[in-house]
Every structure is written in structure tokens, then in C-alpha cells.
Coordinates of C-alpha atoms in Angstrom, one line a residue:
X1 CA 15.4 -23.3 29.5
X2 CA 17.3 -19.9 28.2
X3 CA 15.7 -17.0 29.8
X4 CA 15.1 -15.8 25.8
X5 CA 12.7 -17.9 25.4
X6 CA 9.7 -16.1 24.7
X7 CA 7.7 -18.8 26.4
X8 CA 9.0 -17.8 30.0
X9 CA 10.0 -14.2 29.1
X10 CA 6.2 -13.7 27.9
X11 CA 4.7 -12.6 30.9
X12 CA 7.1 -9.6 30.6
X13 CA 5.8 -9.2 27.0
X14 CA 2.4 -9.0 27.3
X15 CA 2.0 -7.3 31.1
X16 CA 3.3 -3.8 29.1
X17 CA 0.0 -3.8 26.5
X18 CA -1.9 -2.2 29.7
X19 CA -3.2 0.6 26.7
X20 CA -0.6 1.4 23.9
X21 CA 2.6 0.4 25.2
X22 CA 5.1 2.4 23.8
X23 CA 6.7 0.5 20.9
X24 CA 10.0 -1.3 21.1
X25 CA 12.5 -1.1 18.7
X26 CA 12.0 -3.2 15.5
X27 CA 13.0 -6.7 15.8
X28 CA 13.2 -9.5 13.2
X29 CA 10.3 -11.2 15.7
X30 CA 6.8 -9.8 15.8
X31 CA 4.4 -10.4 18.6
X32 CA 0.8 -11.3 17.3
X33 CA -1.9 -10.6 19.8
X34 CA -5.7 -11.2 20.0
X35 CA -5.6 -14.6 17.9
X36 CA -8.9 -16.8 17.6
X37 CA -8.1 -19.9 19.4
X38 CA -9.0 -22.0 16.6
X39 CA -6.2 -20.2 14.1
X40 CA -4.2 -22.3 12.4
X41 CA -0.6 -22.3 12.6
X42 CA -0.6 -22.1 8.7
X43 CA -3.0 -18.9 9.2
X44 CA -0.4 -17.6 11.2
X45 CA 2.5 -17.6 8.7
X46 CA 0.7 -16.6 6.1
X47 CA 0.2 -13.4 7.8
X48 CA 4.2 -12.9 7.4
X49 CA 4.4 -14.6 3.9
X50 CA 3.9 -11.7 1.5
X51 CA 6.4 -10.0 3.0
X52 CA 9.8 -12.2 2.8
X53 CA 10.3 -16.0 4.4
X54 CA 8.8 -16.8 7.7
X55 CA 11.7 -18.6 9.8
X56 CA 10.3 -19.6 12.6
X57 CA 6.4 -19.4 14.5
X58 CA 5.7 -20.0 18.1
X59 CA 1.6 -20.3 19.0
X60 CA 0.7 -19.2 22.9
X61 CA -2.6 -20.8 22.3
X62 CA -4.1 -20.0 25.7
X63 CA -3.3 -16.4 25.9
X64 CA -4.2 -16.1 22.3
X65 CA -1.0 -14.9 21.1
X66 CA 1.8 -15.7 18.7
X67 CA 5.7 -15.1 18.0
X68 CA 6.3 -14.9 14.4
X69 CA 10.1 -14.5 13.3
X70 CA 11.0 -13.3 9.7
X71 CA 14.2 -14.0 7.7
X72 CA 15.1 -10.4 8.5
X73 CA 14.5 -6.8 10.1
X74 CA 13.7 -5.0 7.0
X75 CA 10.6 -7.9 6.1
X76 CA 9.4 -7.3 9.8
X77 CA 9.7 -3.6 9.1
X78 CA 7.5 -3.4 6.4
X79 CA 5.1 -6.1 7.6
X80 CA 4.5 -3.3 10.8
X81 CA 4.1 -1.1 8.4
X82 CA 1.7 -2.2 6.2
X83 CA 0.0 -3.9 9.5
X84 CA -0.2 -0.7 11.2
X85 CA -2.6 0.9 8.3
X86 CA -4.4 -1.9 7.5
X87 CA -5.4 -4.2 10.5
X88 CA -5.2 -7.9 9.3
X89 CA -7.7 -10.0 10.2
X90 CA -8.2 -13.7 10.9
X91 CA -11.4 -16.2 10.8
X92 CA -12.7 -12.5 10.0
X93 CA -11.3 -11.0 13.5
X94 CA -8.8 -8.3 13.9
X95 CA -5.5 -9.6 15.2
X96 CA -2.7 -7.1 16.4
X97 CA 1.2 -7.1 14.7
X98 CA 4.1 -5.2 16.7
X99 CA 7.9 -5.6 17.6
X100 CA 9.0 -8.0 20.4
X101 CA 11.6 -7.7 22.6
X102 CA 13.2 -11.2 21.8
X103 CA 15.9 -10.4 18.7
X104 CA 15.2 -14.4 18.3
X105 CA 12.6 -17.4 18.5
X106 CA 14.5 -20.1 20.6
X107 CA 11.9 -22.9 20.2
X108 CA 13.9 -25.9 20.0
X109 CA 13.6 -27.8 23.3
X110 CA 9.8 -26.5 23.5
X111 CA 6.6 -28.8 23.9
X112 CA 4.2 -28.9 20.8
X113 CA 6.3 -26.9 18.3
X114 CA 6.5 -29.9 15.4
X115 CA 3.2 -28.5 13.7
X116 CA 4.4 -25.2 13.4
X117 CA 7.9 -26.7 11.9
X118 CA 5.2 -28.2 9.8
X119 CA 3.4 -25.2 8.9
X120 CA 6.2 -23.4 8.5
X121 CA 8.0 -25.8 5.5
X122 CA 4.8 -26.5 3.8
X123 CA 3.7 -22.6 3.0
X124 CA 7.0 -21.6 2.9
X125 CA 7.5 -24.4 0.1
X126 CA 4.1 -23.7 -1.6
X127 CA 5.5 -19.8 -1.9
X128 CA 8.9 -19.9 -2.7
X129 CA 7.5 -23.0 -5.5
X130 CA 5.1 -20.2 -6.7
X131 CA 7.7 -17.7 -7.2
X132 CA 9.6 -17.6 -10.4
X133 CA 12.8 -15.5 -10.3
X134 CA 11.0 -12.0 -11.5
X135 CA 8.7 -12.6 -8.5
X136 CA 6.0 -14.0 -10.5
X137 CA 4.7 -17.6 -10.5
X138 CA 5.7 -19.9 -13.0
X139 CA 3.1 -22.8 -13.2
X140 CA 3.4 -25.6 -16.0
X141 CA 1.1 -23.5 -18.6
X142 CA 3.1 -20.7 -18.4
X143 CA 0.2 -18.9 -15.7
X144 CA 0.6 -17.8 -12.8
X145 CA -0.4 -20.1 -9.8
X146 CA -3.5 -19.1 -8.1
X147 CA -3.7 -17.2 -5.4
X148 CA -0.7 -14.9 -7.5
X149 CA -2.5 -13.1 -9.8
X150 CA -3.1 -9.0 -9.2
X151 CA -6.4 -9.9 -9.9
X152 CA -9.4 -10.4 -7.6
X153 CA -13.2 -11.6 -8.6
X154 CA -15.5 -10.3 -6.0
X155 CA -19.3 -11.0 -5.6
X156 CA -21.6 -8.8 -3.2
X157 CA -24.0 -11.1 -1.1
X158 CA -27.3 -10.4 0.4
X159 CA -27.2 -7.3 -1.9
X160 CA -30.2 -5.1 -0.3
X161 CA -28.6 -1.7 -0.9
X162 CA -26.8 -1.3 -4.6
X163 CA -23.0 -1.3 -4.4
X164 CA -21.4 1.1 -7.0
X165 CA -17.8 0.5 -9.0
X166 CA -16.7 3.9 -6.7
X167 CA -17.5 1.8 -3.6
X168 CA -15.8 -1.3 -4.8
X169 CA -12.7 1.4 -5.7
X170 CA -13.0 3.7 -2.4
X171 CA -12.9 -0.2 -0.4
X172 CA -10.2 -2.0 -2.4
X173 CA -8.1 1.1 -2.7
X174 CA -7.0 1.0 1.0
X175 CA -4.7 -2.1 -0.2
X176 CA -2.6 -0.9 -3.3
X177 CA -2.9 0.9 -6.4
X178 CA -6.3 -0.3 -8.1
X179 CA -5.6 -0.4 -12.0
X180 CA -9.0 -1.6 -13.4
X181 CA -12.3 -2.5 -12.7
X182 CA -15.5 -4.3 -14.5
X183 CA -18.4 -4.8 -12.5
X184 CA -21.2 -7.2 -14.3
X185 CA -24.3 -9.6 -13.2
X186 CA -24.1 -13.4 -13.2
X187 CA -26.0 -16.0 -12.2
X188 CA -28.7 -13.1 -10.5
X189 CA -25.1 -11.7 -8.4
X190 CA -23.8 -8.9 -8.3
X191 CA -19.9 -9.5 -9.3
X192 CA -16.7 -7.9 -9.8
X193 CA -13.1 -8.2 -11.3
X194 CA -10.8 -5.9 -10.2
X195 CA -6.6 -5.3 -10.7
X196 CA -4.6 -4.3 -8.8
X197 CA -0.6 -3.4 -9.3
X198 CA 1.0 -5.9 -7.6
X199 CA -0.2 -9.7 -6.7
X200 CA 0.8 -9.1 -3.0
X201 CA -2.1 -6.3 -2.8
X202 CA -4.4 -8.9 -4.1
X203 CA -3.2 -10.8 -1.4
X204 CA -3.8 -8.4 1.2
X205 CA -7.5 -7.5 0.1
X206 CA -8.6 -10.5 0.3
X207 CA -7.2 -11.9 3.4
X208 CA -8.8 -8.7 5.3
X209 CA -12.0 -7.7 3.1
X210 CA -13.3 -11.5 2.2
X211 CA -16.6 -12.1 4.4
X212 CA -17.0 -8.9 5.4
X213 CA -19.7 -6.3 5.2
X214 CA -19.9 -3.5 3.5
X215 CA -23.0 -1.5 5.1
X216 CA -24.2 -3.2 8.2
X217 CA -26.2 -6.6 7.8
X218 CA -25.3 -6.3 4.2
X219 CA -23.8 -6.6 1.0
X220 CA -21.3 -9.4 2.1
X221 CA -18.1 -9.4 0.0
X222 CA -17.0 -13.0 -0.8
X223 CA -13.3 -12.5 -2.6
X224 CA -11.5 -14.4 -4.3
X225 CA -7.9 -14.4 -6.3
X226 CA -9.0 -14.4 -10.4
X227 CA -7.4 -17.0 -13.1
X228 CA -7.0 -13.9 -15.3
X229 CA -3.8 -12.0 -14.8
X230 CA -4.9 -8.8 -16.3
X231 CA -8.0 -7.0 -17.6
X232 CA -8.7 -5.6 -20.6
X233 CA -11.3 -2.5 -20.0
X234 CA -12.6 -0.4 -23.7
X235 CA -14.9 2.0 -21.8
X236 CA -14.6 4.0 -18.7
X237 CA -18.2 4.2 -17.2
X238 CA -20.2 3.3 -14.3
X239 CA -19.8 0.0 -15.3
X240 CA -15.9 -0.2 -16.1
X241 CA -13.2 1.6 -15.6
X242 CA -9.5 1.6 -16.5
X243 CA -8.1 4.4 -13.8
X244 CA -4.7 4.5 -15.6
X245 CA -6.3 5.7 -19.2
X246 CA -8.5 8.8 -18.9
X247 CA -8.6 8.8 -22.8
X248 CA -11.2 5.9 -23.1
X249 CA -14.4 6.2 -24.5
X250 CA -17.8 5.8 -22.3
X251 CA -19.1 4.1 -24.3
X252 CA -23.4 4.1 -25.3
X253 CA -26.2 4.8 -23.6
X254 CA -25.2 4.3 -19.8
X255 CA -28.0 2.8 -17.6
X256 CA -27.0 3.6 -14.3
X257 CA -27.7 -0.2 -13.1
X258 CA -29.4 -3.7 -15.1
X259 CA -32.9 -3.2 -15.4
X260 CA -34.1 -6.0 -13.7
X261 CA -31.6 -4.9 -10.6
X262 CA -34.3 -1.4 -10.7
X263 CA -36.9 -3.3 -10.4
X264 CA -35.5 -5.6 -7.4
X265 CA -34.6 -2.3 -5.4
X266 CA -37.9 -0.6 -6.2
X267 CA -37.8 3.4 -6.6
X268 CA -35.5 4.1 -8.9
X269 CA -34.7 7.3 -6.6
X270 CA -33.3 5.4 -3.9
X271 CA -30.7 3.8 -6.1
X272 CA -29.2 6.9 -7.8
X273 CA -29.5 9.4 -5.1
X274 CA -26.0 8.4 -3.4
X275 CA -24.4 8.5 -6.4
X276 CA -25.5 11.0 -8.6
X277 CA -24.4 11.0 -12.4
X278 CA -22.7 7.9 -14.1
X279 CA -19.5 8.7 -11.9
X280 CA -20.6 9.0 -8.3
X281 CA -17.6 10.5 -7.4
X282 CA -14.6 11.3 -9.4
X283 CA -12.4 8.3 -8.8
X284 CA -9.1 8.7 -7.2
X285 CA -7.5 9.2 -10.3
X286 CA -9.5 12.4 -11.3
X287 CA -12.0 11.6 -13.4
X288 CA -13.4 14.9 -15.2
X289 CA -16.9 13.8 -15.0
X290 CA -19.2 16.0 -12.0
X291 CA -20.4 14.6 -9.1
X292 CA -19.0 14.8 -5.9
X293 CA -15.3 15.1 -5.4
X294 CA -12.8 12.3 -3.7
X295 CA -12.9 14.7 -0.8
X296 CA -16.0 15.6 -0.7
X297 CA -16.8 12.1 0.0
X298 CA -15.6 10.2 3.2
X299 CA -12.0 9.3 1.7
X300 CA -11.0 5.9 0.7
X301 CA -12.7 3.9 3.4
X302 CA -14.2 6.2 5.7
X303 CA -17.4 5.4 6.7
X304 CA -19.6 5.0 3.9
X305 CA -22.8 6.7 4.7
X306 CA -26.0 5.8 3.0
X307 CA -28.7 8.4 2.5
X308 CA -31.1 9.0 5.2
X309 CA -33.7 8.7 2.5
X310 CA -33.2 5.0 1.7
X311 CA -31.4 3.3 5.3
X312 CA -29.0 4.8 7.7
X313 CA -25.9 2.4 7.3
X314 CA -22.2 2.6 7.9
X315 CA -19.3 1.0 6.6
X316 CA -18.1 -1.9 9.3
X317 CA -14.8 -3.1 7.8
X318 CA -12.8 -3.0 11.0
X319 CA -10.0 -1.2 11.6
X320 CA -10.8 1.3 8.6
X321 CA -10.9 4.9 10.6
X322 CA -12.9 7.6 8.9
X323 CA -9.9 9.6 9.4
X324 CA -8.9 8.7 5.4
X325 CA -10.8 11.9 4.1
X326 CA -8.4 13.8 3.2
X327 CA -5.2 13.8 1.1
X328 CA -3.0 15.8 3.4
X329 CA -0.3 13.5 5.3
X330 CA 1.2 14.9 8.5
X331 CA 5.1 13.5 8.7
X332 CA 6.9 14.4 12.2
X333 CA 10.1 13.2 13.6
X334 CA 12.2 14.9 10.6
X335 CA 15.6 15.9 10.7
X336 CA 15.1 19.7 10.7
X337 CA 19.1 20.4 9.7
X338 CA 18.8 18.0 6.8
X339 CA 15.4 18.1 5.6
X340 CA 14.1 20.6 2.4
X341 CA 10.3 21.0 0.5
X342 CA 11.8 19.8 -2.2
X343 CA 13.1 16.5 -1.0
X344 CA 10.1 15.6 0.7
X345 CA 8.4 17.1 -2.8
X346 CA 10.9 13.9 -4.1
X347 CA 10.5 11.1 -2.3
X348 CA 6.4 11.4 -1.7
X349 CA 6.5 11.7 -5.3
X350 CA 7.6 8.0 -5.5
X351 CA 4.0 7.5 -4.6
X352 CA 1.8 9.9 -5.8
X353 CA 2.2 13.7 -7.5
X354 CA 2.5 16.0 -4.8
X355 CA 0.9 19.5 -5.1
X356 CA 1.9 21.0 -1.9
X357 CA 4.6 21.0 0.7
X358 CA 5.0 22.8 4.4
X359 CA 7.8 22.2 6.8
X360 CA 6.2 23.8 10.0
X361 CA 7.9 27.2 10.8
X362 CA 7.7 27.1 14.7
X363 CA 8.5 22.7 14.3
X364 CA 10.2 22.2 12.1
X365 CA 10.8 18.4 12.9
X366 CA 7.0 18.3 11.1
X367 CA 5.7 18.9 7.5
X368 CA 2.5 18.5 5.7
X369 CA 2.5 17.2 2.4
X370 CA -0.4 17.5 0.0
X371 CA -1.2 14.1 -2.4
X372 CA -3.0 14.7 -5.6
X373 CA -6.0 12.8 -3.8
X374 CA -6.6 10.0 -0.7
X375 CA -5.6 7.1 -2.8
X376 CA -1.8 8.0 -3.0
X377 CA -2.0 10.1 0.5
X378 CA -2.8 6.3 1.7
X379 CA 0.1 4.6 -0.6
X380 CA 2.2 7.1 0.0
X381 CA 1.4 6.3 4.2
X382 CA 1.2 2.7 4.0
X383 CA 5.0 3.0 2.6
X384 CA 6.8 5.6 4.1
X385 CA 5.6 5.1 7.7
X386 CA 8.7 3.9 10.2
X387 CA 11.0 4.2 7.3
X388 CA 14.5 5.7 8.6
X389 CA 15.2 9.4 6.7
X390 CA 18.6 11.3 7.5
X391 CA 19.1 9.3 10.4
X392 CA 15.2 9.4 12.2
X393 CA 12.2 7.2 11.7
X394 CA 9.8 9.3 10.3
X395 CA 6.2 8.9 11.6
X396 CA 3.3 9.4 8.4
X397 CA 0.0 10.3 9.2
X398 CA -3.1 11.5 7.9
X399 CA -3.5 15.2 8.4
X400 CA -6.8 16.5 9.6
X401 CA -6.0 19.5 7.2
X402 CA -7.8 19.4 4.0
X403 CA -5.5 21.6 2.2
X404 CA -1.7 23.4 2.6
X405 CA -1.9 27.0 3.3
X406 CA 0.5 28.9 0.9
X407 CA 1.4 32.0 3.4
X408 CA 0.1 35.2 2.6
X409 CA 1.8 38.2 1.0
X410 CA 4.6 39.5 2.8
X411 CA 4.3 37.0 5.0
X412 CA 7.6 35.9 6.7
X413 CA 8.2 31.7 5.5
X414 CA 11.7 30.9 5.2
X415 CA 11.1 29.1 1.9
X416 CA 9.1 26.3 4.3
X417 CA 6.5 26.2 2.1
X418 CA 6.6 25.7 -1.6
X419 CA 3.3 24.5 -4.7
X420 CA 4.7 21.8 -6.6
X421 CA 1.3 21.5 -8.3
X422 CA 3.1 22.4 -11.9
X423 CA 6.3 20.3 -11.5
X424 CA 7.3 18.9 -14.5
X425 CA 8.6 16.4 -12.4
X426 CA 5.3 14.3 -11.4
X427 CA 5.6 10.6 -12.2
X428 CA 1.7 10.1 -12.6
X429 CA 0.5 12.9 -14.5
X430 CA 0.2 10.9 -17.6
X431 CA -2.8 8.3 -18.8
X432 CA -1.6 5.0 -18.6
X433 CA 1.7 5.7 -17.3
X434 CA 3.7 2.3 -16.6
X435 CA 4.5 3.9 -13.3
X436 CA 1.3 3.3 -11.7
X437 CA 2.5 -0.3 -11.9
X438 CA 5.9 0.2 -10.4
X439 CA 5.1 1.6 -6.8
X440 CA 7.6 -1.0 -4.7
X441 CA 8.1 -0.2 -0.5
X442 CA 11.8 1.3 -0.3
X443 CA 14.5 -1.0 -1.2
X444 CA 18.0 -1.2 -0.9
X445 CA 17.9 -1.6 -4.4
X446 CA 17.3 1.1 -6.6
X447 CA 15.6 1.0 -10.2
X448 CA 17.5 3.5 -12.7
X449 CA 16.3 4.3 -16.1
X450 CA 16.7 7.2 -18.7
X451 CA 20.4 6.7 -19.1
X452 CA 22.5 7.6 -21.9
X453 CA 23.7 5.3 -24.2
X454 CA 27.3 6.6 -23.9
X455 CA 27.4 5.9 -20.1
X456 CA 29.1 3.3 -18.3
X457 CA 28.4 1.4 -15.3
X458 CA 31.8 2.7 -13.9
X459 CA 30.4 6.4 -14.5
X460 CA 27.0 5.6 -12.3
X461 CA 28.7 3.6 -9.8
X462 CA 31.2 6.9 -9.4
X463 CA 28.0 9.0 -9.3
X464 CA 26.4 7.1 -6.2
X465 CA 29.7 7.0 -4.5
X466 CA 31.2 10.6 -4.8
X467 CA 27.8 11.5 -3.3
X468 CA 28.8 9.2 0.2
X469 CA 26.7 6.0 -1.1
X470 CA 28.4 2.4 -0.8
X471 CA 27.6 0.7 -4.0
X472 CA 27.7 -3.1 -3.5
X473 CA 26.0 -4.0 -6.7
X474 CA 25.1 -3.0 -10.2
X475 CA 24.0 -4.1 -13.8
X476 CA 22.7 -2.9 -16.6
X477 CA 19.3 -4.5 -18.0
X478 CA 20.2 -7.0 -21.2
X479 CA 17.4 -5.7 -23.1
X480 CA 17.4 -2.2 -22.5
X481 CA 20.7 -0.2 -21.4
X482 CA 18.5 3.1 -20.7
X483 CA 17.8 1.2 -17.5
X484 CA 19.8 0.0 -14.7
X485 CA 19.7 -1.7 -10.9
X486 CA 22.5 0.0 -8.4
X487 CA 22.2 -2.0 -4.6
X488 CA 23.7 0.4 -2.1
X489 CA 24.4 0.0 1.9
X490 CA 21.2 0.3 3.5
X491 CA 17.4 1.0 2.3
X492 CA 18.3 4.1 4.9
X493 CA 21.3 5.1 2.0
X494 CA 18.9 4.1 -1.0
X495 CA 16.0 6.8 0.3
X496 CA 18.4 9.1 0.5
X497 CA 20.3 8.3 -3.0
X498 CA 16.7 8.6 -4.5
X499 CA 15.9 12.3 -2.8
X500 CA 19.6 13.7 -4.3
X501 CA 20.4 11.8 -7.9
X502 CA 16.5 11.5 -8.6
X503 CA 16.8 14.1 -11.9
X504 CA 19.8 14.5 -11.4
X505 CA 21.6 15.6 -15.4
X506 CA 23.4 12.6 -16.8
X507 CA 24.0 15.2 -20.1
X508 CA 22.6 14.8 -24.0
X509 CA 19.7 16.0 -22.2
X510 CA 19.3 12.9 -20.1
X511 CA 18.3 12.9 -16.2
X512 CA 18.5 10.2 -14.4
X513 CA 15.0 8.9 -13.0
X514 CA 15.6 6.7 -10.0
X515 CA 12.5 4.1 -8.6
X516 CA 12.9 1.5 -5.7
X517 CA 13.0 -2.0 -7.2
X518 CA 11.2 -4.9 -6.7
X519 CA 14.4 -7.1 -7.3
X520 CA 17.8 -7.9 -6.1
X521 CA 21.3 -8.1 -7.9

């Protein structure tokens, strides 16, 4: 047998995890460790599925490890690093993701491998059959299929502490952008639906958060994916909420939870003192109402803390550190000769509006970036992490720091540190922009909108070129020639294409807004 065969080489692979070993580079083949031995093959792939084809799977049963192998670098890429924030979990246990050293799986001549050929056609064929070609199933009816709808239905089990809509929203929000939420009782349970802005974060939530508890020995989350594919929310309250329209009503008369739920939980003091007021906490989104602040609360998933007063209890969802207080990110490993404030001010901005940036003076390989609050810190994290930026792989962290510094009169800074807080250039300022529902992982592909009628393709494609980009692809949209996709060389090329044309002036007081896109040309 070939000496790349990870069955032989795998002593090799797994003698290095003594500790964190020190990652290899990425590789189109990702080493799972720490897999139940009753996993599934099928459980396996699905692991890889969200994030582009699975082409071939190889299960080390005994030493409770697995070889998955994408369709390419850039699916394994952002699998890691979506992985690396959020640790998946299988048969409700937390199973490691990282890069192998094999660029290949050679599994041909290998014992046992025609069930996970198997597994591998059958949910490769029930995906791609889901998928239409805008990425969105096409069932019979018109629907989606289940299991691809952005929307979840949760009910809360063995519900001896009351669970808030700002729980639900601090929990969920580690997975995506949550749109909307409606929290109601049926059937004597406590239930849930909740959007989110993309199908695959559905996908994600309930693959890691169904079965789990949210304090300890309670309130179970059972998840499930919706047959709705949207919600329709008419008042923001403690009861519903629609996090991109701050303009909605609240609604009459609030109770702070169903009657008959009061009565079930006894005092009514115990239930209201965590959350004080009909918002709890301002939602990640700002919500004007008082109460305590996104920060001052233990961030999106950090440990959620119950009052001494009614039971000490913490939040056990694994692999959620309490490190997610803040909405400072840490990046290191810049390129200090190429890197500015307001080009990290430009491409954090895909993901949230920044407020604050600070290359350090003495490192200048290292900036902190302040988020508008923990929710797009985390998106902005969960995207940006490994990504390669004028020629490094950046590394994005959270920053212990609950706030940037701006330095002090007189004070000598090099232009390192700079308040974007009034930009006019934040993408999610307004209520119910679209935008919250067009936050895609980098792409080679790039979304372009707010063009000129007068302009040609020839024009754009010129644009991207004279500024060193290789253009391999463009059209305009049918419908709507304001808007555009260009493909370029690399994802690499695309960032940077993004940091320098993003506003860039197209004339008759146009500029050009640039997006990573969901699709291909």
C-alpha cells in the first residue's frame, strides 16, 4: 500500500496531538478526532456538507478518528474556520476538526470503505438534489426541502428556570446573524421560532445546540429545522422581536411571561429579577429600551449566570468560552507595510459597523478593532479567522479589551488609531437593511451594486484590472444593471479588491459598493 495512505501514515498523524500541536498547513483533507464509536459514516459527512461536496471519508473506528476530504482547499478552509469558533458536536459530544498532512485520501485498495462510498453518494445526492441553482431548495411545491429553511422551531424541556427571548438570542447568535424571533406556549411548552440569515446557520445551530442544556440539569433545547421559510414579526417585545426593524411597535400591555407559567415558577420575583424590564438586555442590535447592556452581560454565550437568589447555574453548551464578552477583536499576523485603519475599518465592516480601529504602535503586525456589539465581533471572527490578507493569514480573536483607547492629547500615534463611529460608510446602521441578510464568508466572487447606468462591463472589468486584479469573470444581473458579479484570481485578490474599490467614485455621484457573493459566474 502507498505510504500516503493515511491508514499507515496515521500513527505519524495522531502521535503530534501530545497538547496543541502546531497546525499544519491547510489541506483539502481534515483530520476529525474524538469521534463516538457509534458515529455514523453519514454523521461524518455531514459535518463537511454545508460547506461545499464531501469527496471522499475514511473512518479509523478504533482510534476514534476520521479523514474527511473536501472537493477543495477553500471549503476545508472555511469549515476550520467556522469549526474552530464553534466546536461541532456529534451524538451530543464535541469532536475536533483540523488540517492533515495527507494533500489526498487514497482509499481505494482499503478494507471496509464501501459504506462510506455509500454514505458519501447518498448525502451528497440528497444535498446537491436539495439545492436549486440560487442555493436554495426547490421541492415540487415550490418550498424549500426540510432541513433548508433559515428557520429553526425550538422547544425548552424540563423548563424549571424561565428562559427569556435574550437567552434564546445571546445562544443562537453564536451561529449567524439571528433576524427574528417569536417565542409562544403550546401544548404546556415552552417554544420558539427563530430566523436566521442563511439556511446553513440553521444548519449549524441545530446540529451543535439540539439536546443540550442550557443551565445545568435544565431547560433542554430540542431543535428542529421549521416548514416556514420566513417570519413575519408586528411587535418588538419580550415576546417577539424583529432585530433588523427598530421602528416596530411593542405592542399592548406586556406581561413579562403567561400567567399560568407565574404560577408554575412561584414568586414572581424570581422570574423577573434576571431580566429586569420587558428587554433584559438590549439585544445585539441595540435596542433603546434600559436594562442591562450586551456587555454588561456575559457576551453572546458566555456563561449564563443565574441569580444567586433563585439557583446558581451556568451555561454548559460545550465549547462556548466566556471569553465572548466583549466586542473588541484582537487581529495579529498583519502585514505592517501594507496594512492601514481604514482598510481594516473596510473589510470588518463587511460584517458589522466598526466604531474603532488601533494598529498597535510598538507591533504593528497587531490591531484591535471595535464591533458595534458581540454579535458581529463573533461574525465578523467566525469569517475572517485564517483568511489570507496582503500575503499573511491573519489570526482573529476576541480581545480581552472592552473598549479602543483613542490616545490622549498630544500624544504621539502615527495616525494608528482612528473612531469610525460616524462613518457614513456603515452597512448596518439602517432598520431593516437587506444587508443583514447578505453577510457570505469571503469569496472569490465579488457582489457589486450601485453602478451607473451609463457604465459598461468593459469599464469595471478595466477598473479591477488597472488596480493588479485578474478578472476571470463578470455579468451584469438581468433584472437590475445597478448590480453586478466580477470573479477574480483568488479569494486572497477578492479581499483585497473589496478593501481598495469598496466606495470607490464610479461618477454621477455613484460609488461603487462591493459585497462577497454567495454565487458563482
Amino acid at each position: 500500500m502507498s505510504s500516503s495512505t493515511p491508514s499507515t501514515a496515521n500513527g505519524t498523524d495522531s502521535k503530534t496531538y501530545k497538547g496543541d500541536r502546531s497546525p499544519c498547513d491547510p489541506s483539502r483533507v481534515l483530520h476529525v478526532r474524538k469521534v463516538p464509536i457509534e458515529v455514523s459514516e453519514a454523521e461524518v459527512v455531514s459535518l463537511g456538507i454545508p460547506f461545499g461536496k464531501v469527496t471522499n471519508l475514511l473512518m479509523l473506528k478504533g482510534k476514534n478518528q476520521a479523514f474527511i476530504e473536501m472537493a477543495s482547499e477553500e471549503a476545508a478552509i472555511t469549515m476550520v474556520n467556522y469549526y474552530t469558533t464553534a466546536t461541532p458536536h456529534v451524538r451530543n459530544q464535541p469532536v475536533y476538526i483540523q488540517y492533515s498532512n495527507h494533500r489526498e485520501l487514497k482509499t481505494d485498495n482499503l478494507p471496509n470503505q464501501g459504506r462510506a462510498q455509500a454514505a458519501l453518494q447518498a448525502v451528497n445526492a440528497m444535498h446537491s438534489g436539495n439545492m436549486g441553482l440560487s442555493g436554495t431548495a426547490t421541492a415540487s411545491d415550490g418550498g424549500m426541502m426540510p432541513g433548508q429553511s433559515p428557520v429553526l422551531r425550538i422547544i425548552v424541556e424540563n423548563l424549571y428556570y424561565p428562559v427569556s427571548l435574550e437567552v434564546l438570542h445571546q445562544i443562537f447568535s453564536k451561529f449567524g446573524t439571528v433576524l427574528k424571533i417569536i417565542t409562544f406556549t403550546k401544548n404546556n411548552q415552552f417554544q420558539a421560532l427563530l430566523q436566521y440569515a442563511d439556511p446553513m446557520n440553521a444548519h449549524h445551530a441545530k446540529m451543535s445546540l439540539d439536546g443540550q442544556n442550557i443551565y445545568n440539569g435544565c431547560c433542554t433545547l430540542r431543535v428542529e429545522f421549521s416548514k416556514l421559510t420566513s417570519l413575519n414579526v408586528k411587535y418588538n417585545n419580550d415576546k417577539s422581536r424583529d432585530f433588523t426593524r427598530l421602528d416596530l411597535p411593542s405592542g399592548d400591555g406586556q406581561p413579562t411571561m403567561d400567567p399560568s407559567m407565574q404560577t408554575a415558577f412561584g414568586a414572581p420575583g424570581i422570574i423577573s429579577s434576571p431580566y429586569p424590564g420587558a428587554a433584559g438586555f438590549a439585544p445585539a442590535i441595540g435596542f433603546p429600551q434600559a436594562g442591562l447592556s450586551m456587555q454588561a452581560m456575559p457576551g453572546a454565550l458566555g456563561p449564563l449566570t443565574i441569580p444567586s437568589s433563585a439557583m446558581t447555574g451556568r451555561m454548559t453548551i460545550h465549547g462556548m468560552t466566556p471569553t465572548t464578552i466583549h466586542s473588541v477583536l484582537l487581529v495579529s499576523n498583519l502585514n505592517p507595510e501594507s496594512i492601514s485603519p481604514h482598510e481594516l475599518f473596510i473589510l470588518f465592516g463587511v460584517y458589522g459597523d466598526v466604531h474603532r480601529v488601533k494598529i498597535l504602535f510598538n507591533k504593528k503586525e497587531n490591531a484591535l478593532i471595535q464591533m458595534a456589539d458581540a454579535t458581529q465581533a463573533q461574525l465578523a471572527m467566525s469569517h475572517l479567522n485564517g483568511q489570507r490578507l496582503y500575503g499573511k493569514v491573519i489570526r482573529v480573536t476576541i480581545s480581552k479589551h472592552q473598549t479602543v483607547q483613542l490616545p490622549r492629547e498630544g500624544q504621539e500615534d502615527q495616525g494608528l488609531t482612528k473612531d469610525f463611529s460616524g462613518s457614513p460608510l456603515h452597512r448596518f446602521k439602517k432598520p431593516g437593511s437587506k444587508n443583514f441578510q447578505n453577510i457570505f464568508p469571503p469569496s472569490a466572487t465579488l457582489h457589486l451594486s450601485n453602478i451607473p447606468p451609463s457604465t459598461t462591463d468593459d469599464f469595471l472589468k478595466d477598473l479591477f484590472a488597472s488596480s493588479g486584479y485578474t478578472v476571470k469573470a463578470f455579468k451584469f444581473f438581468q433584472k437590475d444593471r445597478k448590480m453586478a458579479l466580477i470573479q477574480l484570481g483568488s479569494v486572497e485578490e477578492a479581499i483585497q479588491a473589496l478593501i481598495v474599490l469598496h466606495n470607490h467614485d464610479l461618477g454621477e455621484n455613484h460609488h461603487l459598493r462591493v459585497s462577497f457573493s454567495k454565487s458563482t459566474i
